[in-house]
Coordinates of C-alpha atoms in Angstrom, one line a residue:
Chain A
M24 CA 13.4 22.3 -3.9
R25 CA 9.9 22.8 -5.4
A26 CA 8.6 19.7 -3.5
F27 CA 10.1 21.1 -0.3
L28 CA 8.4 24.4 -0.8
A29 CA 5.1 22.8 -1.7
I30 CA 5.2 20.7 1.5
Y31 CA 6.3 23.7 3.6
K32 CA 3.5 25.8 2.2
R33 CA 0.9 23.1 2.7
E34 CA 1.9 22.4 6.3
L35 CA 2.0 26.0 7.2
T36 CA -1.5 26.6 5.7
A37 CA -2.7 23.5 7.5
Y38 CA -1.7 24.9 10.8
F39 CA -3.8 28.0 10.3
H40 CA -6.7 26.1 8.7
S41 CA -7.0 23.9 11.7
P42 CA -7.5 25.1 15.3
V43 CA -4.1 23.7 16.4
A44 CA -2.0 26.8 15.9
Y45 CA -4.6 29.1 17.4
V46 CA -5.1 27.0 20.5
V47 CA -1.4 26.6 21.1
L48 CA -0.9 30.4 20.4
V49 CA -3.7 31.5 22.8
C50 CA -2.6 29.1 25.6
F51 CA 1.0 30.1 25.1
L52 CA 0.2 33.8 25.2
A53 CA -2.1 33.4 28.2
I54 CA 0.5 31.6 30.3
S55 CA 3.4 33.7 29.2
G56 CA 1.3 36.8 29.8
Y57 CA 0.6 35.6 33.3
F58 CA 4.3 35.1 34.0
F59 CA 5.0 38.5 32.5
Y60 CA 2.4 40.1 34.8
A61 CA 3.8 38.3 37.8
G62 CA 7.4 39.2 36.8
V63 CA 6.6 42.9 36.3
S64 CA 4.7 43.1 39.6
F65 CA 7.6 41.5 41.4
Y66 CA 10.1 43.7 39.7
S67 CA 8.2 47.0 40.6
L68 CA 7.8 45.9 44.2
A69 CA 11.5 45.1 44.3
S70 CA 12.5 48.3 42.7
L71 CA 10.4 50.2 45.3
Q72 CA 12.3 48.4 48.1
V73 CA 15.7 49.0 46.4
M74 CA 14.9 52.7 46.2
Q75 CA 14.4 52.9 50.0
N76 CA 17.4 50.6 50.7
P77 CA 19.9 50.7 47.9
M78 CA 22.2 48.2 49.7
M79 CA 19.6 45.4 49.6
M80 CA 20.3 44.0 46.1
E81 CA 21.4 45.0 42.7
L82 CA 18.4 45.1 40.5
N83 CA 18.8 44.6 36.8
L84 CA 16.0 44.5 34.2
Q85 CA 17.7 41.9 32.1
T86 CA 18.5 39.4 34.8
H87 CA 15.5 40.0 37.0
L88 CA 12.8 40.3 34.4
I89 CA 13.6 39.6 30.8
A90 CA 15.8 36.5 31.4
Q91 CA 13.0 35.1 33.5
M92 CA 10.4 35.8 30.8
V93 CA 12.6 34.1 28.2
S94 CA 13.2 31.1 30.5
S95 CA 9.5 30.7 31.2
A96 CA 8.7 30.9 27.5
A97 CA 11.2 28.1 27.0
V98 CA 9.5 25.9 29.5
I99 CA 6.0 26.6 28.0
L100 CA 7.3 25.8 24.6
L101 CA 8.6 22.5 26.0
F102 CA 4.9 21.6 26.4
G103 CA 3.8 23.3 23.3
T104 CA 6.1 22.0 20.5
P105 CA 5.1 18.4 20.8
L106 CA 1.5 19.5 20.3
L107 CA 2.5 21.4 17.2
T108 CA 4.4 18.6 15.7
M109 CA 2.5 15.5 16.8
R110 CA 0.3 15.6 13.7
L111 CA 3.0 16.0 11.1
L112 CA 4.0 12.4 10.3
A113 CA 1.7 10.4 12.6
E114 CA -1.4 11.7 10.9
E115 CA -0.1 11.0 7.4
K116 CA 0.6 7.5 8.4
K117 CA -2.7 6.9 10.0
S118 CA -4.8 8.3 7.2
G119 CA -2.6 6.7 4.5
T120 CA -1.8 10.0 2.8
I121 CA 1.8 9.1 3.2
E122 CA 1.4 6.4 0.6
L123 CA 0.3 8.9 -2.0
L124 CA 2.9 11.5 -0.9
L125 CA 5.7 9.0 -1.3
S126 CA 4.5 8.0 -4.7
Y127 CA 5.4 11.5 -6.0
P128 CA 8.8 12.1 -7.3
L129 CA 10.2 13.7 -4.2
G130 CA 12.8 12.6 -1.7
D131 CA 12.0 11.7 1.9
A132 CA 14.3 14.5 2.9
S133 CA 12.0 17.1 1.3
V134 CA 9.0 15.7 3.2
V135 CA 10.8 15.9 6.5
M136 CA 12.5 19.2 5.9
G137 CA 9.3 20.8 4.6
K138 CA 7.4 19.7 7.7
F139 CA 10.2 20.7 10.1
F140 CA 10.5 24.2 8.7
A141 CA 6.7 24.7 8.8
A142 CA 6.5 23.7 12.4
W143 CA 9.6 25.8 13.2
T144 CA 8.0 28.8 11.6
V145 CA 4.9 28.4 13.7
S146 CA 7.0 28.1 16.9
A147 CA 8.9 31.2 15.8
I148 CA 5.5 33.0 15.4
L149 CA 4.7 32.0 19.0
V150 CA 8.0 33.4 20.2
A151 CA 7.6 36.6 18.2
A152 CA 4.2 37.1 19.8
T153 CA 5.9 37.7 23.2
W154 CA 7.4 40.9 21.8
L155 CA 4.0 42.4 22.6
Q156 CA 5.1 42.2 26.2
L157 CA 8.4 43.8 25.4
A158 CA 6.6 46.5 23.6
L159 CA 4.6 47.3 26.7
L160 CA 7.8 47.5 28.7
A161 CA 9.8 49.6 26.2
P162 CA 8.2 53.0 26.8
M163 CA 8.9 52.8 30.6
T164 CA 12.5 52.0 30.7
E165 CA 15.7 51.7 28.7
M166 CA 15.8 48.2 27.1
P167 CA 18.9 46.1 26.9
W168 CA 18.2 45.3 23.2
R169 CA 21.4 43.5 22.4
T170 CA 20.9 41.0 25.2
I171 CA 17.3 40.6 24.3
M172 CA 18.2 39.7 20.7
V173 CA 20.7 37.1 22.0
S174 CA 18.0 35.6 24.3
Y175 CA 15.5 35.4 21.5
G176 CA 18.1 33.9 19.1
G177 CA 18.6 31.2 21.8
L178 CA 14.9 30.7 22.1
L179 CA 14.6 30.1 18.3
L180 CA 17.4 27.6 18.4
L181 CA 15.8 25.8 21.3
C182 CA 12.5 25.7 19.4
G183 CA 14.3 24.2 16.3
A184 CA 15.8 21.5 18.5
M185 CA 12.5 20.7 20.2
V186 CA 10.6 20.7 16.9
S187 CA 13.2 18.3 15.3
F188 CA 12.9 16.0 18.3
S189 CA 9.2 15.9 18.4
L190 CA 9.0 15.5 14.7
W191 CA 11.0 12.4 15.1
T192 CA 8.7 11.0 17.8
S193 CA 5.8 11.8 15.3
S194 CA 7.6 9.6 12.7
L195 CA 7.8 6.7 15.1
T196 CA 4.1 6.1 15.6
E197 CA 0.6 6.4 14.0
S198 CA -0.9 7.8 17.1
Q199 CA -0.7 11.6 17.6
L200 CA -1.2 11.1 21.3
V201 CA 1.7 8.8 21.7
A202 CA 3.9 11.1 19.6
A203 CA 3.0 14.1 21.7
F204 CA 3.4 12.3 25.0
L205 CA 6.7 10.7 24.0
G206 CA 8.0 14.0 22.7
F207 CA 7.0 15.9 25.8
L208 CA 8.4 13.4 28.3
A209 CA 11.7 13.1 26.5
L210 CA 12.1 16.8 26.1
L211 CA 11.4 17.4 29.7
L212 CA 14.0 14.9 30.6
L213 CA 16.5 16.4 28.2
W214 CA 15.7 19.9 29.6
A215 CA 16.2 18.9 33.2
V216 CA 18.9 16.2 33.0
G217 CA 21.6 18.8 33.7
W218 CA 20.2 19.6 37.1
A219 CA 21.4 16.3 38.3
A220 CA 25.0 17.2 37.5
P221 CA 26.1 18.5 41.0
L222 CA 24.8 15.3 42.6
V223 CA 26.8 12.7 40.6
Q224 CA 30.5 12.0 39.8
P225 CA 32.1 15.0 38.1
S226 CA 32.7 13.2 34.8
L227 CA 29.1 11.9 34.6
G228 CA 27.9 15.4 35.6
E229 CA 29.7 16.9 32.7
L230 CA 28.1 14.4 30.4
L231 CA 24.7 15.1 31.7
K232 CA 25.2 18.9 31.3
G233 CA 26.6 18.3 27.8
L234 CA 23.4 16.4 26.9
S235 CA 21.0 18.8 28.5
L236 CA 18.9 21.2 26.5
G237 CA 18.5 23.4 29.6
S238 CA 22.2 23.7 30.4
H239 CA 23.0 24.7 26.8
F240 CA 20.2 27.2 26.8
Q241 CA 21.0 29.0 30.0
N242 CA 23.7 31.2 28.7
F243 CA 21.5 32.9 26.1
P244 CA 19.3 34.8 28.5
K245 CA 22.5 36.2 30.1
G246 CA 23.4 37.6 26.7
L247 CA 26.2 35.1 26.2
V248 CA 26.8 33.3 22.9
D249 CA 29.0 30.2 23.4
T250 CA 30.0 28.3 20.3
T251 CA 29.6 25.1 22.2
D252 CA 25.9 25.9 22.7
L253 CA 25.5 26.9 19.0
A254 CA 27.2 23.6 17.9
Y255 CA 25.0 21.6 20.4
F256 CA 21.7 23.0 19.0
V257 CA 22.8 22.7 15.3
L258 CA 23.9 19.1 15.8
F259 CA 20.8 18.3 17.9
M260 CA 18.6 19.4 15.0
G261 CA 20.7 17.7 12.4
L262 CA 20.6 14.4 14.4
F263 CA 16.9 14.3 14.8
L264 CA 16.1 15.4 11.3
F265 CA 18.4 12.7 10.1
L266 CA 16.7 10.1 12.3
S267 CA 13.3 11.3 11.1
I268 CA 14.3 10.8 7.5
R269 CA 15.7 7.4 8.3
T270 CA 12.6 6.3 10.2
L271 CA 10.5 7.3 7.2
E272 CA 12.8 5.3 4.9
A273 CA 12.7 2.3 7.2
K274 CA 8.9 2.4 7.1
R275 CA 9.1 2.1 3.4
W276 CA 11.4 -1.0 3.6
K277 CA 9.4 -2.7 6.4
A278 CA 5.8 -1.7 5.4
Chain B
M368 CA 5.9 0.5 -20.8
I369 CA 5.5 -1.6 -17.7
E370 CA 7.5 -4.7 -17.1
V371 CA 7.5 -6.9 -14.1
R372 CA 10.1 -9.6 -13.8
D373 CA 10.1 -12.4 -11.2
L374 CA 8.6 -9.9 -8.7
T375 CA 8.5 -11.3 -5.2
K376 CA 7.5 -9.6 -2.0
R377 CA 7.6 -11.3 1.4
F378 CA 6.3 -9.9 4.7
G379 CA 8.0 -12.1 7.3
A380 CA 6.9 -15.6 6.6
T381 CA 4.0 -14.7 4.3
V382 CA 4.7 -14.4 0.6
A383 CA 2.4 -11.6 -0.8
V384 CA 3.7 -11.7 -4.3
D385 CA 5.4 -14.8 -5.7
R386 CA 7.6 -14.6 -8.9
L387 CA 5.1 -12.5 -10.8
N388 CA 5.8 -11.7 -14.5
F389 CA 3.9 -9.6 -16.9
T390 CA 4.4 -6.8 -19.4
L391 CA 2.2 -4.1 -20.6
D392 CA 2.6 -2.0 -23.8
Q393 CA 1.9 1.7 -24.3
G394 CA -1.8 2.6 -24.4
E395 CA -3.0 -0.7 -23.0
I396 CA -5.5 -0.9 -20.1
L397 CA -4.6 -3.8 -17.9
G398 CA -7.2 -5.3 -15.6
F399 CA -5.4 -6.7 -12.6
L400 CA -7.7 -9.2 -11.0
G401 CA -7.7 -11.4 -8.0
P402 CA -9.6 -12.1 -4.8
N403 CA -8.9 -10.0 -1.7
G404 CA -5.4 -10.6 -0.5
A405 CA -4.1 -11.9 -3.8
G406 CA -1.3 -9.4 -3.8
K407 CA -2.7 -6.8 -6.2
T408 CA -2.2 -3.8 -3.8
T409 CA 1.3 -5.1 -2.9
T410 CA 2.3 -5.3 -6.6
M411 CA 0.9 -1.8 -7.2
R412 CA 2.8 -0.4 -4.2
I413 CA 6.0 -1.8 -5.5
L414 CA 5.3 -0.3 -8.9
T415 CA 4.8 3.1 -7.3
G416 CA 7.9 2.9 -5.2
F417 CA 6.2 2.8 -1.8
F418 CA 8.3 -0.2 -0.9
P419 CA 10.8 -2.3 -2.8
P420 CA 10.4 -5.9 -3.8
T421 CA 12.1 -8.6 -1.8
S422 CA 13.5 -9.9 -5.1
G423 CA 12.8 -9.4 -8.8
Q424 CA 12.5 -6.2 -10.7
A425 CA 9.8 -3.8 -11.9
F426 CA 10.3 -1.3 -14.7
I427 CA 8.2 1.7 -15.7
N428 CA 9.2 3.3 -19.0
G429 CA 12.3 1.2 -18.9
R430 CA 13.3 2.6 -15.5
D431 CA 13.8 0.3 -12.6
V432 CA 11.6 1.4 -9.7
V433 CA 14.3 0.7 -7.1
E434 CA 17.4 1.8 -9.0
E435 CA 15.9 5.0 -10.6
P436 CA 13.0 5.8 -8.4
M437 CA 12.6 9.5 -9.4
P438 CA 12.2 9.1 -13.2
A439 CA 10.0 6.0 -12.6
R440 CA 7.7 7.9 -10.1
R441 CA 7.6 10.9 -12.4
A442 CA 6.0 8.7 -15.0
V443 CA 3.3 7.3 -12.7
G444 CA 0.0 8.7 -11.4
Y445 CA -1.3 6.6 -8.5
L446 CA -4.7 6.2 -6.9
P447 CA -4.5 4.0 -3.8
E448 CA -7.6 2.0 -2.8
S449 CA -8.5 4.1 0.3
V450 CA -8.2 7.4 -1.7
P451 CA -6.2 9.1 1.0
L452 CA -6.6 12.9 0.4
Y453 CA -5.9 15.8 2.7
V454 CA -9.5 16.4 3.7
D455 CA -8.9 19.8 5.2
M456 CA -7.9 21.3 1.9
R457 CA -10.0 22.7 -0.9
V458 CA -10.1 20.7 -4.1
E459 CA -8.1 23.2 -6.2
E460 CA -5.7 24.0 -3.5
Y461 CA -5.0 20.3 -3.0
L462 CA -4.4 19.7 -6.7
R463 CA -2.1 22.6 -6.9
F464 CA -0.2 21.2 -3.9
V465 CA 0.1 17.9 -5.7
G466 CA 1.3 19.5 -8.8
E467 CA 4.0 21.4 -7.0
A468 CA 5.0 18.3 -5.0
K469 CA 5.4 16.5 -8.3
G470 CA 7.8 19.2 -9.3
L471 CA 5.7 21.6 -11.4
A472 CA 6.2 25.4 -11.2
P473 CA 3.3 27.1 -9.3
A474 CA 1.9 28.6 -12.4
E475 CA 2.1 25.3 -14.3
A476 CA 0.5 23.5 -11.3
K477 CA -2.4 25.9 -11.4
R478 CA -3.0 25.3 -15.1
E479 CA -2.7 21.5 -14.6
A480 CA -5.2 21.7 -11.7
G481 CA -7.7 23.4 -13.9
R482 CA -7.2 20.8 -16.7
C483 CA -7.5 17.8 -14.4
M484 CA -10.5 19.1 -12.6
A485 CA -12.2 19.6 -15.9
A486 CA -11.1 16.1 -17.0
V487 CA -12.8 14.4 -14.1
G488 CA -15.7 16.8 -13.8
V489 CA -15.0 18.4 -10.4
D490 CA -14.4 21.9 -11.7
Q491 CA -17.7 23.0 -10.1
R492 CA -16.4 21.9 -6.7
A493 CA -13.0 23.7 -6.9
R494 CA -13.5 25.8 -3.8
Q495 CA -15.1 23.1 -1.7
L496 CA -13.4 21.4 1.2
I497 CA -12.5 17.8 0.3
K498 CA -14.1 16.5 3.5
Q499 CA -17.4 17.9 2.4
L500 CA -17.4 15.9 -0.8
S501 CA -19.3 12.7 -1.4
K502 CA -17.4 9.5 -1.9
G503 CA -17.9 9.7 -5.7
Y504 CA -16.4 13.2 -5.9
R505 CA -13.5 12.2 -3.6
Q506 CA -12.8 9.4 -6.0
R507 CA -12.7 11.9 -8.8
V508 CA -10.4 14.2 -7.0
G509 CA -8.2 11.1 -6.3
L510 CA -8.2 10.5 -10.1
A511 CA -7.5 14.1 -10.8
Q512 CA -4.6 13.9 -8.4
A513 CA -3.2 11.0 -10.3
L514 CA -3.6 12.9 -13.6
M515 CA -1.6 15.9 -12.4
G516 CA 1.5 16.4 -14.4
D517 CA 0.1 14.2 -17.2
P518 CA 2.0 11.0 -16.4
P519 CA 2.0 8.3 -19.1
V520 CA 1.2 5.6 -16.7
L521 CA -1.8 5.4 -14.3
I522 CA -2.0 2.9 -11.5
L523 CA -5.5 2.7 -10.1
D524 CA -6.2 0.5 -7.1
E525 CA -9.9 -0.5 -7.1
P526 CA -11.0 2.9 -8.5
T527 CA -14.8 2.1 -8.4
I528 CA -15.0 0.5 -5.0
G529 CA -17.7 2.0 -2.8
L530 CA -19.3 4.1 -5.6
D531 CA -23.0 4.0 -6.6
P532 CA -23.8 2.4 -10.0
G533 CA -24.1 5.8 -11.8
Q534 CA -20.7 6.9 -10.6
I535 CA -19.2 3.5 -11.5
V536 CA -20.3 4.0 -15.1
E537 CA -18.8 7.5 -15.2
I538 CA -15.5 6.5 -13.7
R539 CA -15.2 3.5 -16.0
S540 CA -15.9 5.6 -19.1
L541 CA -13.4 8.1 -17.9
I542 CA -10.8 5.3 -17.7
R543 CA -11.8 3.9 -21.0
G544 CA -11.1 7.3 -22.4
F545 CA -7.4 6.9 -21.6
A546 CA -7.1 3.9 -23.9
G547 CA -4.4 4.5 -26.5
S548 CA -3.0 7.6 -24.8
K549 CA -2.1 6.3 -21.4
T550 CA -1.0 3.0 -20.0
V551 CA -3.3 2.0 -17.2
V552 CA -3.1 -0.7 -14.5
L553 CA -6.5 -1.1 -12.9
S554 CA -7.1 -3.5 -10.1
S555 CA -10.5 -4.9 -9.3
H556 CA -12.3 -8.0 -8.1
I557 CA -15.4 -7.2 -10.1
L558 CA -15.5 -9.3 -13.2
P559 CA -17.8 -7.3 -15.6
E560 CA -15.9 -4.1 -14.7
V561 CA -12.7 -5.5 -16.1
A562 CA -14.4 -7.1 -19.1
A563 CA -16.0 -3.7 -19.9
T564 CA -12.9 -1.5 -19.4
C565 CA -9.7 -3.4 -20.1
S566 CA -7.8 -4.6 -23.2
K567 CA -5.7 -7.1 -21.2
V568 CA -6.2 -9.1 -18.1
V569 CA -3.8 -10.5 -15.5
I570 CA -5.3 -12.7 -12.9
I571 CA -3.3 -13.5 -9.7
N572 CA -4.1 -15.7 -6.8
Q573 CA -2.1 -16.0 -3.6
G574 CA 0.6 -13.8 -5.2
R575 CA 1.0 -16.0 -8.3
L576 CA 0.1 -15.4 -11.9
V577 CA -2.9 -17.6 -12.8
A578 CA -3.7 -16.3 -16.2
E579 CA -2.8 -13.6 -18.6
G580 CA -4.6 -12.7 -21.8
P581 CA -7.5 -10.8 -23.5
P582 CA -10.6 -10.0 -21.5
E583 CA -12.5 -12.8 -23.3
L584 CA -10.5 -15.0 -21.0
L585 CA -13.0 -14.1 -18.3
R586 CA -16.1 -15.2 -20.1
T587 CA -15.5 -18.9 -19.5
G588 CA -12.1 -18.9 -18.0
R589 CA -10.8 -20.8 -21.1
G590 CA -10.2 -17.9 -23.5
G591 CA -13.3 -18.1 -25.6
G592 CA -16.8 -19.7 -25.8
N593 CA -20.0 -18.9 -24.0
S594 CA -22.7 -20.8 -22.4
L595 CA -26.4 -20.2 -22.3
K596 CA -29.0 -21.2 -19.8
V597 CA -32.2 -22.3 -21.4
R598 CA -35.5 -23.2 -19.7
A599 CA -38.0 -24.9 -22.0
S600 CA -41.0 -27.2 -21.5
G601 CA -41.2 -30.4 -23.5
P602 CA -39.5 -33.9 -23.4
A603 CA -36.0 -33.5 -22.1
E604 CA -34.5 -35.9 -24.6
G605 CA -36.2 -34.5 -27.6
L606 CA -35.2 -31.0 -26.6
T607 CA -31.6 -32.0 -26.0
G608 CA -31.4 -33.4 -29.5
L609 CA -33.0 -30.3 -31.0
L610 CA -30.6 -28.0 -29.2
E611 CA -27.6 -30.0 -30.3
E612 CA -28.5 -29.6 -33.9
V613 CA -28.5 -25.8 -33.7
P614 CA -25.4 -24.5 -35.6
G615 CA -22.8 -23.1 -33.2
V616 CA -23.8 -25.2 -30.2
E617 CA -21.0 -27.4 -28.9
S618 CA -22.7 -29.4 -26.2
V619 CA -25.9 -29.5 -24.3
A620 CA -26.4 -30.7 -20.7
C621 CA -29.9 -31.2 -19.3
S622 CA -30.5 -30.8 -15.7
L623 CA -32.8 -33.5 -14.4
E624 CA -34.4 -31.3 -11.8
E625 CA -37.7 -30.0 -12.8
A626 CA -37.6 -26.2 -13.0
P627 CA -40.2 -24.4 -10.8
G628 CA -43.1 -23.6 -13.0
G629 CA -42.5 -26.5 -15.3
G630 CA -40.0 -27.4 -18.0
C631 CA -36.4 -28.3 -17.8
W632 CA -33.1 -26.5 -17.5
F633 CA -30.5 -26.9 -20.1
T634 CA -26.9 -25.6 -20.1
V635 CA -25.8 -25.0 -23.7
E636 CA -22.1 -24.5 -24.4
T637 CA -21.5 -22.5 -27.5
G638 CA -18.6 -21.0 -29.5
V639 CA -17.8 -17.3 -29.5
D640 CA -20.7 -16.7 -32.0
D641 CA -23.1 -14.0 -30.8
Q642 CA -25.9 -15.2 -33.0
V643 CA -26.3 -18.6 -31.3
A644 CA -28.8 -17.4 -28.7
S645 CA -31.3 -16.2 -31.3
R646 CA -30.9 -19.4 -33.3
V647 CA -31.5 -21.4 -30.1
A648 CA -34.7 -19.4 -29.4
K649 CA -35.9 -19.8 -32.9
A650 CA -35.3 -23.6 -33.0
V651 CA -37.1 -24.1 -29.7
V652 CA -40.1 -22.0 -30.6
E653 CA -40.4 -23.4 -34.2
A654 CA -40.5 -26.9 -32.8
G655 CA -43.5 -26.0 -30.8
H656 CA -42.0 -25.9 -27.4
A657 CA -42.5 -23.1 -24.8
L658 CA -39.3 -21.2 -24.2
S659 CA -39.6 -19.6 -20.8
E660 CA -36.0 -18.5 -20.2
L661 CA -32.9 -17.9 -22.2
S662 CA -29.9 -16.2 -20.6
P663 CA -26.2 -16.0 -21.1
V664 CA -24.2 -17.5 -18.3
T665 CA -21.3 -15.2 -17.2
A666 CA -18.9 -17.1 -15.1
S667 CA -18.4 -15.5 -11.7
L668 CA -14.8 -14.7 -10.8
E669 CA -14.9 -17.4 -8.3
D670 CA -15.9 -19.9 -11.0
V671 CA -13.1 -18.6 -13.2
F672 CA -10.7 -19.0 -10.4
M673 CA -11.8 -22.4 -9.6
Q674 CA -11.4 -23.4 -13.3
L675 CA -8.1 -21.6 -13.8
T676 CA -6.5 -22.7 -10.6
T677 CA -7.6 -26.3 -10.8
S678 CA -6.6 -26.6 -14.5
E679 CA -3.2 -25.2 -13.6
T680 CA -2.6 -27.8 -11.0
S681 CA -4.0 -30.7 -13.0
G682 CA -1.4 -30.4 -15.7
G683 CA -2.5 -27.2 -17.5
E684 CA -4.6 -29.0 -20.2
E685 CA -7.5 -26.6 -20.3
A686 CA -5.4 -23.4 -19.7
A687 CA -3.6 -24.2 -22.9

């Protein structure tokens, strides 16, 4: 436990001692800020039109603004998390520090878990930073807080899943670039694989939806918590953490 | 304290370590010698639990490094050859991290960090980033890292490589200071370093044990005896006879080549007596010859290897 905490603390400090966390944070806020601005502009234009013609559409703050904000944050994080995690194991292997780390009396699991939680914490900070946008919105209207909490809970789970996955890609290689690229491509595929469901046989379609990060995420911005989705994310994280630990162990045996 | 039994490590078809056996008692400093690629680092990595052996066993403090990795690793401080440190951390911050990763409580880790920084002389650099330190200071931080948690066994892979002469002397005297209190395995391919620091020597070549014994083993490769190189002017035969009569001299060989600047070269084999050189000098000068050079011959590691490996294969007469 002490070793886990030591690694968690070190990794977290390392994020904020190097430019990585700041660069990702700034880029993330700039892009999500743009989406927020575009969303709010569209929403105010639409509400003006709805005021004149109430029969046109039913306008709802959650569906037409917040859900979109959350979904766009999810897509930006798809790009961002591999950048956050690429360093975690690949750099240790490249610089040889892993040799020293593994000579300490700590388990491979503490190493992987310490790094995972550190990266998850940083991604949670990114997600939390978007509350600035909610804070701008709050004085102007009545906020659907409960749905918002569910959406953000889903976002955190998604982050955990993406961090665990790209941590695993970082354990596969010594090159940070390869780790990030592999993580990003595979996450993009996992995110979008559900979209193909209507185009293939129904049984295959169900499988694709079952595998897809995107399909399991889509209920959260609607304020719906489905235990299937919860189980999916928890198992997803568990699987890739397990694989990361195993990859690290295998490196010991092969090295 | 450390015991290695029939240790073998294969990487695919290459055999890095081949049925290696040696033991080391508490408080001894072992010089682990061999040319590059002899299997020193591989053996050390097995001892520190980085990877397991293909067959055979290694024990630290009586704990098998594969079966009981945690107690074994708790007893070991390790400094790899490349000194891989987290260069973005500050010295003290890094050492505290190491302490906590080794399982110390944060307050304890802080105290240990202070103690180890003082022990290796980096306490003035506590707040500096490791990447700003010179190679010598990084080496010290690496050593401090190994000392964290006060492990009874230290495994140091080429601890003086890449340092300047002053730093080498400092690191060596630091290591010598551990004699008696810590068990140290020190790998090197620099002969005088081992002779100056260690109480026991293990020589390996191509993964195999070539010789094991006290550091005197290295002087001639035969476990005792020295040789002198003498340049004197005068008749070669007369001088040979003169030198042979000096007490302590075992044999004299005269090189037929004329030395530049006149005189002849003689190689004088002597016993382990330190006084022989002065007696040789006196004898030459008193007989009225000019003595222009007298120096001890220290066998290079390559020579020692040549001797040890050839004597091994030719029936082991000399190695006995």
